[in-house]
Short mmCIF file of C-alpha atoms in Angstrom, two decimals:
data_model
loop_
_atom_site.label_atom_id
_atom_site.label_comp_id
_atom_site.label_asym_id
_atom_site.label_seq_id
_atom_site.Cartn_x
_atom_site.Cartn_y
_atom_site.Cartn_z
CA MET I 23 20.44 -4.00 26.11
CA ASP I 24 23.76 -5.92 25.69
CA ALA I 25 26.96 -4.36 26.51
CA ALA I 26 28.09 -3.73 22.77
CA ALA I 27 24.73 -1.81 22.06
CA GLU I 28 25.29 0.29 25.27
CA GLN I 29 28.84 1.30 24.13
CA THR I 30 27.41 2.25 20.60
CA PRO I 31 27.27 6.18 20.34
CA ALA I 32 23.90 7.76 19.91
CA ALA I 33 22.98 9.30 16.69
CA VAL I 34 23.81 13.14 16.44
CA VAL I 35 20.65 14.81 15.32
CA PRO I 36 21.56 17.51 13.12
CA GLY I 37 20.71 21.11 14.29
CA SER I 38 20.34 22.45 10.91
CA THR I 39 21.33 21.03 7.38
CA TYR I 40 22.44 22.75 4.20
CA ARG I 41 21.73 21.10 0.81
CA ILE I 42 24.66 20.95 -1.63
CA GLN I 43 23.86 19.90 -5.16
CA LEU I 44 26.91 18.60 -6.57
CA HIS I 45 27.33 18.45 -10.25
CA ALA I 46 30.33 19.16 -12.83
CA GLY I 47 29.70 22.72 -12.69
CA PHE I 48 29.84 22.55 -8.74
CA PRO I 49 32.12 19.99 -7.81
CA PHE I 50 33.68 18.98 -4.61
CA ALA I 51 36.24 21.81 -4.70
CA ALA I 52 33.53 24.15 -4.95
CA ALA I 53 31.72 22.65 -2.14
CA SER I 54 34.75 22.70 -0.07
CA ALA I 55 35.18 26.39 -0.64
CA ILE I 56 31.75 27.34 0.93
CA VAL I 57 32.13 25.20 4.21
CA PRO I 58 33.70 28.27 6.14
CA TYR I 59 30.68 30.29 5.07
CA LEU I 60 28.36 27.50 6.20
CA GLU I 61 30.22 27.29 9.56
CA GLN I 62 29.43 30.95 9.92
CA LEU I 63 25.76 30.59 9.35
CA GLY I 64 25.67 27.91 12.00
CA ILE I 65 24.90 24.91 9.91
CA THR I 66 25.78 21.46 11.74
CA HIS I 67 25.52 19.32 8.78
CA VAL I 68 26.01 19.34 5.06
CA TYR I 69 23.42 17.54 3.23
CA CYS I 70 25.00 16.14 0.02
CA SER I 71 23.19 14.95 -3.25
CA PRO I 72 24.28 11.58 -4.35
CA TYR I 73 27.86 11.44 -5.26
CA LEU I 74 28.46 7.91 -6.27
CA GLN I 75 29.27 7.74 -9.98
CA ALA I 76 26.53 8.73 -12.12
CA VAL I 77 25.68 8.96 -15.82
CA PRO I 78 28.17 11.44 -17.48
CA GLY I 79 26.64 14.87 -17.39
CA SER I 80 24.09 14.04 -14.73
CA ASN I 81 23.03 17.31 -12.74
CA HIS I 82 21.44 15.58 -9.89
CA GLY I 83 23.18 12.24 -9.04
CA TYR I 84 20.12 10.08 -8.95
CA ASP I 85 21.16 8.09 -12.02
CA VAL I 86 23.83 5.98 -10.45
CA ILE I 87 25.72 3.71 -12.81
CA ASP I 88 28.68 2.43 -10.32
CA HIS I 89 28.31 2.19 -6.52
CA ALA I 90 31.97 1.32 -6.29
CA ARG I 91 33.15 4.70 -7.46
CA VAL I 92 33.05 8.39 -6.44
CA ASN I 93 31.75 10.37 -9.34
CA SER I 94 34.59 11.34 -11.58
CA GLU I 95 33.00 14.72 -12.71
CA LEU I 96 33.08 15.84 -9.10
CA GLY I 97 36.50 15.15 -8.75
CA GLY I 98 36.53 11.60 -7.95
CA ALA I 99 37.87 9.89 -4.56
CA ALA I 100 40.74 12.44 -3.85
CA ALA I 101 38.49 15.39 -4.27
CA HIS I 102 35.87 13.59 -1.98
CA ALA I 103 38.62 12.96 0.84
CA GLU I 104 39.71 16.63 0.66
CA PHE I 105 36.07 17.87 0.87
CA SER I 106 35.21 15.53 3.83
CA SER I 107 38.27 16.58 5.72
CA THR I 108 37.36 20.22 5.12
CA VAL I 109 33.87 19.39 6.67
CA ARG I 110 35.21 17.94 9.77
CA ASN I 111 37.90 20.47 10.21
CA HIS I 112 35.32 23.16 10.23
CA GLY I 113 33.20 21.21 12.92
CA LEU I 114 30.45 20.20 10.69
CA ALA I 115 29.21 16.78 9.82
CA GLN I 116 27.88 15.33 6.64
CA VAL I 117 24.57 13.59 5.49
CA LEU I 118 24.59 11.73 1.99
CA ASP I 119 21.49 11.31 0.01
CA VAL I 120 21.47 7.58 -1.05
CA VAL I 121 19.67 5.94 -3.85
CA PRO I 122 18.99 2.11 -3.33
CA ASN I 123 15.84 1.69 -5.56
CA HIS I 124 17.27 1.79 -8.98
CA MET I 125 20.45 2.40 -11.42
CA SER I 126 20.63 4.22 -14.56
CA ILE I 127 20.84 2.02 -17.62
CA ALA I 128 21.34 4.83 -20.13
CA SER I 129 25.11 4.47 -20.49
CA ARG I 130 26.95 1.54 -21.08
CA GLU I 131 29.27 2.34 -18.41
CA ASN I 132 26.73 0.54 -16.21
CA THR I 133 28.68 -2.56 -16.50
CA TRP I 134 26.07 -4.65 -14.72
CA TRP I 135 23.26 -4.00 -17.08
CA TRP I 136 25.69 -4.38 -20.00
CA ASP I 137 26.55 -7.71 -18.65
CA VAL I 138 22.80 -8.61 -18.41
CA LEU I 139 22.09 -7.51 -22.02
CA LYS I 140 25.20 -9.48 -23.15
CA HIS I 141 24.66 -12.78 -21.30
CA GLY I 142 20.92 -12.78 -20.20
CA ARG I 143 20.18 -15.00 -17.33
CA ARG I 144 23.70 -16.48 -17.31
CA SER I 145 24.94 -13.00 -16.06
CA ARG I 146 25.80 -13.04 -12.48
CA TYR I 147 23.87 -9.60 -12.22
CA ALA I 148 20.72 -11.17 -13.94
CA ASP I 149 18.94 -11.36 -10.45
CA HIS I 150 20.25 -7.93 -9.36
CA PHE I 151 17.68 -6.11 -11.38
CA ASP I 152 13.97 -6.82 -11.23
CA VAL I 153 13.46 -8.29 -14.55
CA ASP I 154 10.44 -10.55 -15.30
CA TRP I 155 12.46 -13.26 -17.22
CA ASP I 156 9.39 -15.71 -17.40
CA SER I 157 7.19 -13.49 -19.28
CA PRO I 158 3.94 -15.41 -20.40
CA GLU I 159 4.78 -13.91 -24.06
CA ALA I 160 7.15 -16.25 -25.99
CA LYS I 161 8.80 -13.12 -27.46
CA LEU I 162 9.98 -11.77 -24.21
CA ARG I 163 10.89 -14.96 -22.52
CA ASP I 164 14.34 -14.74 -21.21
CA LYS I 165 14.81 -11.37 -23.02
CA VAL I 166 14.83 -7.71 -21.74
CA LEU I 167 12.90 -5.47 -23.74
CA VAL I 168 14.78 -2.34 -25.11
CA PRO I 169 12.55 0.09 -26.51
CA ILE I 170 14.75 2.66 -27.95
CA LEU I 171 13.95 2.71 -31.77
CA GLY I 172 12.27 5.66 -33.32
CA ASP I 173 10.20 3.35 -35.70
CA HIS I 174 9.19 -0.22 -35.94
CA TYR I 175 11.88 -2.57 -35.92
CA GLY I 176 11.49 -3.86 -39.17
CA ARG I 177 11.45 -0.34 -40.73
CA VAL I 178 14.72 0.52 -38.83
CA LEU I 179 16.29 -2.84 -39.88
CA ALA I 180 15.33 -2.20 -43.62
CA ARG I 181 16.95 1.37 -43.57
CA GLY I 182 20.16 0.04 -42.29
CA GLU I 183 20.10 2.02 -39.15
CA LEU I 184 21.21 -0.78 -36.98
CA ARG I 185 25.07 -1.26 -37.48
CA VAL I 186 27.48 -3.71 -35.99
CA GLU I 187 31.09 -2.87 -35.05
CA ALA I 188 33.83 -5.04 -33.76
CA GLU I 189 35.43 -3.92 -30.60
CA GLU I 190 38.19 -5.41 -28.78
CA ALA I 191 35.73 -7.04 -26.24
CA GLY I 192 33.76 -8.32 -29.05
CA LEU I 193 30.85 -7.32 -31.29
CA VAL I 194 28.55 -4.34 -30.50
CA LEU I 195 25.23 -3.30 -32.14
CA ARG I 196 24.85 0.41 -32.61
CA TYR I 197 21.63 2.47 -33.22
CA PHE I 198 22.63 6.38 -33.42
CA GLU I 199 23.98 7.12 -29.80
CA HIS I 200 22.86 3.76 -28.47
CA ALA I 201 24.98 0.62 -28.26
CA LEU I 202 24.13 -2.89 -26.99
CA PRO I 203 26.42 -6.06 -26.72
CA ILE I 204 26.22 -9.01 -29.05
CA ASP I 205 26.59 -12.42 -26.91
CA PRO I 206 29.91 -14.05 -28.30
CA GLU I 207 28.42 -17.31 -27.95
CA THR I 208 25.54 -16.47 -30.76
CA VAL I 209 27.96 -15.79 -33.47
CA ALA I 210 31.07 -17.45 -34.89
CA ILE I 211 33.10 -14.28 -35.89
CA GLY I 212 35.98 -15.99 -38.08
CA ASP I 213 37.33 -13.29 -39.76
CA SER I 214 35.87 -10.21 -37.82
CA GLU I 215 36.17 -7.75 -40.70
CA GLN I 216 34.11 -9.97 -43.20
CA ALA I 217 31.62 -10.91 -40.61
CA VAL I 218 30.88 -7.27 -39.56
CA GLN I 219 30.51 -6.43 -43.39
CA ARG I 220 28.19 -9.10 -44.07
CA LEU I 221 25.80 -8.29 -41.25
CA ASN I 222 25.77 -4.42 -42.14
CA THR I 223 24.71 -5.36 -45.81
CA ASP I 224 22.48 -8.27 -45.05
CA ALA I 225 19.17 -7.46 -43.13
CA GLU I 226 18.24 -10.89 -42.81
CA ALA I 227 21.40 -12.09 -41.55
CA LEU I 228 21.37 -9.31 -39.04
CA HIS I 229 17.77 -10.06 -37.90
CA VAL I 230 18.76 -13.70 -37.31
CA LEU I 231 21.64 -12.81 -35.22
CA LEU I 232 19.46 -10.08 -33.09
CA GLU I 233 16.81 -12.79 -32.70
CA ARG I 234 19.32 -14.88 -30.79
CA GLN I 235 20.38 -12.02 -28.36
CA HIS I 236 19.23 -11.53 -24.87
CA PHE I 237 17.34 -8.28 -25.57
CA ARG I 238 14.46 -7.62 -27.75
CA LEU I 239 14.84 -4.30 -29.79
CA ALA I 240 11.69 -2.44 -30.21
CA SER I 241 10.00 1.01 -30.96
CA TRP I 242 9.97 3.24 -27.91
CA ARG I 243 6.12 3.15 -27.84
CA THR I 244 6.21 -0.41 -26.85
CA ALA I 245 7.55 0.45 -23.38
CA VAL I 246 4.14 1.59 -22.13
CA ARG I 247 2.46 -1.76 -22.60
CA GLU I 248 5.31 -4.23 -22.71
CA LEU I 249 8.35 -3.11 -20.64
CA ASP I 250 9.43 -6.39 -18.55
CA TYR I 251 11.69 -4.81 -15.95
CA ARG I 252 10.56 -2.45 -13.10
CA ARG I 253 11.54 0.99 -13.11
CA PHE I 254 11.64 4.44 -11.20
CA PHE I 255 7.98 5.20 -12.00
CA ASP I 256 7.75 5.52 -15.54
CA VAL I 257 11.38 6.55 -16.44
CA ASN I 258 12.61 3.61 -18.64
CA SER I 259 16.31 4.36 -18.30
CA LEU I 260 16.26 3.97 -14.32
CA ALA I 261 16.00 0.12 -13.88
CA ALA I 262 14.92 -1.18 -10.24
CA LEU I 263 17.19 -3.08 -8.11
CA ARG I 264 16.32 -6.29 -6.06
CA MET I 265 17.56 -4.64 -2.92
CA GLU I 266 15.81 -7.48 -0.70
CA ASP I 267 18.40 -9.66 -1.79
CA GLU I 268 21.31 -9.19 0.92
CA ALA I 269 24.22 -9.78 -1.69
CA VAL I 270 22.60 -6.86 -3.92
CA PHE I 271 22.47 -4.63 -0.83
CA LEU I 272 26.04 -5.41 0.24
CA GLU I 273 27.34 -4.82 -3.25
CA THR I 274 25.57 -1.47 -3.67
CA HIS I 275 26.33 -0.16 -0.15
CA GLY I 276 29.84 -0.93 0.41
CA MET I 277 31.39 2.44 0.25
CA ILE I 278 28.49 4.21 2.11
CA LEU I 279 28.81 1.73 4.92
CA ARG I 280 32.56 2.33 5.01
CA TRP I 281 31.93 6.11 5.03
CA LEU I 282 29.62 5.56 7.99
CA ALA I 283 31.81 3.34 9.86
CA VAL I 284 34.84 5.62 9.74
CA GLY I 285 32.82 8.99 10.22
CA VAL I 286 33.14 10.32 6.91
CA LEU I 287 29.26 10.28 6.97
CA ASP I 288 27.10 10.84 10.05
CA GLY I 289 23.76 10.04 8.31
CA VAL I 290 21.87 9.26 5.32
CA ARG I 291 18.75 10.36 3.53
CA ILE I 292 17.11 7.13 1.80
CA ASP I 293 15.72 8.36 -1.40
CA HIS I 294 12.29 6.63 -2.46
CA PRO I 295 12.19 3.74 0.01
CA ASP I 296 8.70 3.05 -1.08
CA GLY I 297 10.20 1.49 -4.24
CA LEU I 298 11.78 -1.17 -2.41
CA ARG I 299 10.08 -4.47 -2.02
CA ASP I 300 10.74 -4.45 1.88
CA PRO I 301 11.52 -1.08 3.21
CA ALA I 302 11.54 -1.96 6.70
CA GLN I 303 14.08 -4.81 5.87
CA TYR I 304 16.34 -2.29 4.03
CA CYS I 305 16.19 0.16 6.88
CA ARG I 306 16.94 -2.50 9.36
CA ARG I 307 20.15 -3.50 7.47
CA VAL I 308 21.47 0.00 7.51
CA ARG I 309 20.84 0.39 11.02
CA GLU I 310 22.51 -2.83 12.10
CA ALA I 311 25.53 -1.87 9.78
CA ALA I 312 25.85 1.65 11.38
CA PRO I 313 23.57 1.80 14.66
CA TRP I 314 24.96 5.26 15.66
CA SER I 315 23.88 6.81 12.03
CA TRP I 316 21.27 9.38 11.70
CA VAL I 317 18.72 8.02 9.28
CA VAL I 318 15.95 9.69 7.46
CA VAL I 319 13.73 8.54 4.57
CA GLU I 320 12.06 10.33 1.81
CA LYS I 321 8.42 9.10 2.38
CA ILE I 322 5.10 10.26 1.19
CA LEU I 323 2.57 10.13 3.92
CA ALA I 324 -0.98 10.64 3.14
CA PRO I 325 -3.01 12.82 5.55
CA GLY I 326 -3.27 11.00 8.84
CA GLU I 327 -0.84 8.37 7.77
CA GLN I 328 2.02 7.29 10.22
CA LEU I 329 5.26 6.14 9.42
CA PRO I 330 5.28 2.44 9.78
CA ALA I 331 6.54 1.91 13.41
CA ASP I 332 8.95 -1.24 12.40
CA TRP I 333 11.21 1.09 10.24
CA PRO I 334 14.29 1.99 12.62
CA VAL I 335 14.56 5.48 11.22
CA ALA I 336 14.60 8.98 12.80
CA GLY I 337 11.76 10.15 10.51
CA THR I 338 10.82 11.60 6.95
CA THR I 339 12.40 14.47 5.15
CA GLY I 340 9.44 16.44 6.07
CA TYR I 341 6.89 16.65 3.18
CA GLU I 342 4.06 16.49 5.87
CA PHE I 343 5.80 19.21 7.60
CA LEU I 344 6.08 21.56 4.76
CA ASN I 345 2.35 20.89 3.87
CA GLY I 346 1.29 22.01 7.51
CA LEU I 347 3.87 24.97 7.22
CA THR I 348 2.02 25.97 3.78
CA GLN I 349 -1.26 26.11 5.55
CA LEU I 350 -0.05 29.00 7.53
CA TYR I 351 -0.09 31.15 4.67
CA VAL I 352 -3.77 30.13 3.62
CA ASN I 353 -6.84 31.87 4.58
CA CYS I 354 -9.19 29.24 5.17
CA ALA I 355 -12.06 31.47 5.50
CA ALA I 356 -11.69 32.16 1.73
CA GLU I 357 -12.29 28.35 1.09
CA GLU I 358 -15.88 28.57 -0.23
CA SER I 359 -15.39 31.62 -2.28
CA MET I 360 -12.37 29.99 -3.84
CA THR I 361 -13.96 26.67 -4.61
CA ARG I 362 -17.03 28.36 -6.13
CA PHE I 363 -14.87 30.43 -8.34
CA TYR I 364 -12.56 27.38 -9.34
CA GLN I 365 -15.79 25.31 -10.27
CA ASP I 366 -17.33 28.20 -12.17
CA PHE I 367 -13.91 28.65 -14.08
CA THR I 368 -13.05 25.13 -14.79
CA GLY I 369 -16.43 23.41 -14.93
CA VAL I 370 -15.05 20.78 -12.51
CA THR I 371 -17.38 19.95 -9.71
CA GLU I 372 -16.26 16.45 -8.51
CA ASP I 373 -14.64 16.15 -5.08
CA PHE I 374 -10.90 15.50 -4.70
CA GLY I 375 -11.56 11.73 -3.91
CA GLU I 376 -13.33 11.21 -7.28
CA ILE I 377 -10.73 13.07 -9.28
CA ALA I 378 -7.82 11.28 -7.61
CA TYR I 379 -9.84 7.92 -8.52
CA VAL I 380 -10.33 8.79 -12.00
CA ARG I 381 -6.70 10.09 -12.63
CA LYS I 382 -5.15 6.94 -10.87
CA LYS I 383 -7.20 4.99 -13.44
CA LEU I 384 -5.85 6.96 -16.17
CA VAL I 385 -1.93 6.52 -15.12
CA LEU I 386 -2.48 2.72 -14.63
CA GLN I 387 -3.91 2.65 -18.45
CA ASP I 388 -1.05 4.84 -19.76
CA LEU I 389 2.03 5.72 -17.86
CA LEU I 390 1.96 2.37 -15.71
CA ALA I 391 0.29 0.18 -18.07
CA SER I 392 3.30 -2.23 -18.19
CA ASP I 393 3.66 -2.56 -14.66
CA LEU I 394 -0.06 -3.39 -14.24
CA ARG I 395 0.34 -6.04 -17.00
CA ARG I 396 3.19 -7.75 -15.14
CA LEU I 397 1.00 -7.67 -11.86
CA THR I 398 -1.75 -9.28 -13.87
CA ASP I 399 0.61 -11.91 -15.28
CA GLY I 400 1.38 -12.79 -11.61
CA PHE I 401 -2.33 -12.94 -10.53
CA VAL I 402 -3.03 -15.30 -13.57
CA ARG I 403 -0.40 -17.53 -12.49
CA VAL I 404 -1.91 -17.83 -8.99
CA CYS I 405 -5.20 -18.47 -10.26
CA GLU I 406 -4.23 -21.04 -12.67
CA ARG I 407 -2.73 -22.96 -9.53
CA ASN I 408 -5.98 -23.25 -8.18
CA ARG I 409 -9.28 -24.99 -9.63
CA ASP I 410 -11.59 -22.71 -7.92
CA TYR I 411 -10.10 -19.59 -9.61
CA ARG I 412 -8.81 -20.77 -12.87
CA ASP I 413 -11.85 -19.61 -14.76
CA PHE I 414 -11.23 -16.02 -14.03
CA THR I 415 -9.98 -14.48 -17.08
CA ARG I 416 -6.93 -12.22 -17.79
CA HIS I 417 -9.49 -9.31 -18.35
CA ASP I 418 -11.14 -10.00 -15.04
CA LEU I 419 -7.94 -9.86 -13.26
CA TRP I 420 -6.76 -6.82 -14.87
CA HIS I 421 -9.84 -4.80 -13.85
CA VAL I 422 -9.71 -6.17 -10.27
CA LEU I 423 -6.26 -5.04 -9.83
CA SER I 424 -6.75 -1.65 -11.43
CA GLU I 425 -9.90 -0.83 -9.13
CA TYR I 426 -8.18 -1.96 -5.97
CA ILE I 427 -5.07 0.35 -6.90
CA ALA I 428 -7.23 3.28 -7.75
CA CYS I 429 -9.11 2.85 -4.60
CA LEU I 430 -6.19 2.60 -2.26
CA ARG I 431 -6.02 5.74 -0.07
CA VAL I 432 -2.21 5.35 0.72
CA TYR I 433 0.79 5.45 -1.26
CA ARG I 434 1.37 1.52 -0.35
CA THR I 435 1.09 -1.32 1.95
CA TYR I 436 3.95 -3.17 3.57
CA LEU I 437 2.68 -6.91 3.36
CA VAL I 438 5.68 -9.30 3.61
CA ALA I 439 5.39 -12.90 2.65
CA GLY I 440 5.15 -15.32 5.68
CA GLU I 441 4.61 -12.51 8.00
CA PRO I 442 1.38 -11.44 9.67
CA VAL I 443 -0.45 -8.35 8.14
CA SER I 444 -0.51 -5.26 10.35
CA ALA I 445 -3.64 -3.98 11.43
CA THR I 446 -2.87 -0.69 9.63
CA ASP I 447 -2.27 -2.58 6.28
CA ARG I 448 -5.27 -4.66 6.99
CA GLY I 449 -7.45 -1.52 7.31
CA HIS I 450 -5.97 0.12 4.27
CA ILE I 451 -6.78 -2.90 2.19
CA GLU I 452 -10.33 -3.72 3.44
CA VAL I 453 -11.21 -0.11 2.86
CA ALA I 454 -9.86 -0.03 -0.59
CA MET I 455 -11.60 -3.49 -1.37
CA ALA I 456 -15.02 -2.26 -0.22
CA ASP I 457 -14.72 0.81 -2.32
CA ALA I 458 -13.71 -1.22 -5.32
CA LYS I 459 -16.70 -3.64 -4.96
CA GLY I 460 -19.07 -0.88 -4.66
CA ARG I 461 -17.79 1.04 -7.75
CA ARG I 462 -17.66 -2.29 -9.77
CA PRO I 463 -20.49 -4.49 -8.79
CA GLU I 464 -20.59 -6.31 -11.97
CA LEU I 465 -17.14 -7.98 -11.15
CA ASP I 466 -17.08 -11.27 -9.14
CA PRO I 467 -16.64 -10.37 -5.38
CA GLU I 468 -15.01 -13.65 -4.70
CA LEU I 469 -12.00 -12.50 -6.95
CA PHE I 470 -11.61 -9.10 -4.87
CA ASP I 471 -11.69 -11.50 -1.79
#
């Protein structure tokens, strides 16, 4: 260990945490008022919900729209400073819930996403989000699907529900409460008022303009199959960030790292690290920036699964502990009679493994169909580059991927391009592949391999 590392203070493990859910109805001022009570309870660390700028009206804070601002609805930077001072003055410390996987795109106040919609791949934020700009479908190439329409695009256009307005920064398309930017390079405005009037009275002219934009308006129903950006599960309004890019990491974590550096924060709870391409890399970056901080991750562990050893964190938020704790209140001697009653009542006799497999397939074919389609597109590109595999059809590849995913017995694996596969991940993959081959013998085993 070098001298600098020896001088780095050790992370202070909380003796007890108290979750504070901040929102407009319970802002920093309200949280400050209960700190003396928390001190009397013996709490060592207040554990705050995310408080970077979120969508207006957010009750949870996980829908961040600006990483460079403290949420104004909570009182903003001044109220945050007062709250943090109160926490310290009462001998407590602070842990913050951090959301690295995604940003909300539900509000135009997300200036990054607004810029992407306005300028497409020319935007400096185009690679901040996990967008498939190179879709195999021409209609989505270099475009972001925006599935917000209540009906088919043509019907909405014909009814005049799409309206153009002139703002100081340029033209904006409006659809009820939604607003989308018009790329200024796609229209010669001239007399602004006349241009807007023409677009709002000539459906064909408006359609021609919209076809030149960096977004494709569509019915909300198209999202299930055609969405071309990664989300938080199936929530279309939460677009995934490419946190593996160090520039994106630094740009989204500037305030958090400063708070850790000056002692405003003593630790962080990382929300949904499994949504990141490389969670271990992310955790290392946090640890390197604040080696003294207490870091835990909200990680779902399957029975018997261990947290990856190369994650430099103190542990998980404890779902597995709560599962074990719950078992203290379960009379295992009644399992046989309860199982018999359940089977008689529901008619379901399959074991859990079979039920999980069937339901995973259902989710892949419905809620996450667009994600599976994008994976298939990538698999197609791989096979097309190899003469031995190019005759495998998209249909074959879709089935192989869906079978493998449905048979995987853990939440995910952690392969990193160019690095050796861990024994743990190799074991999970081989078990899933063997199971998938057994379930689908009609599919070419070479394709699984």
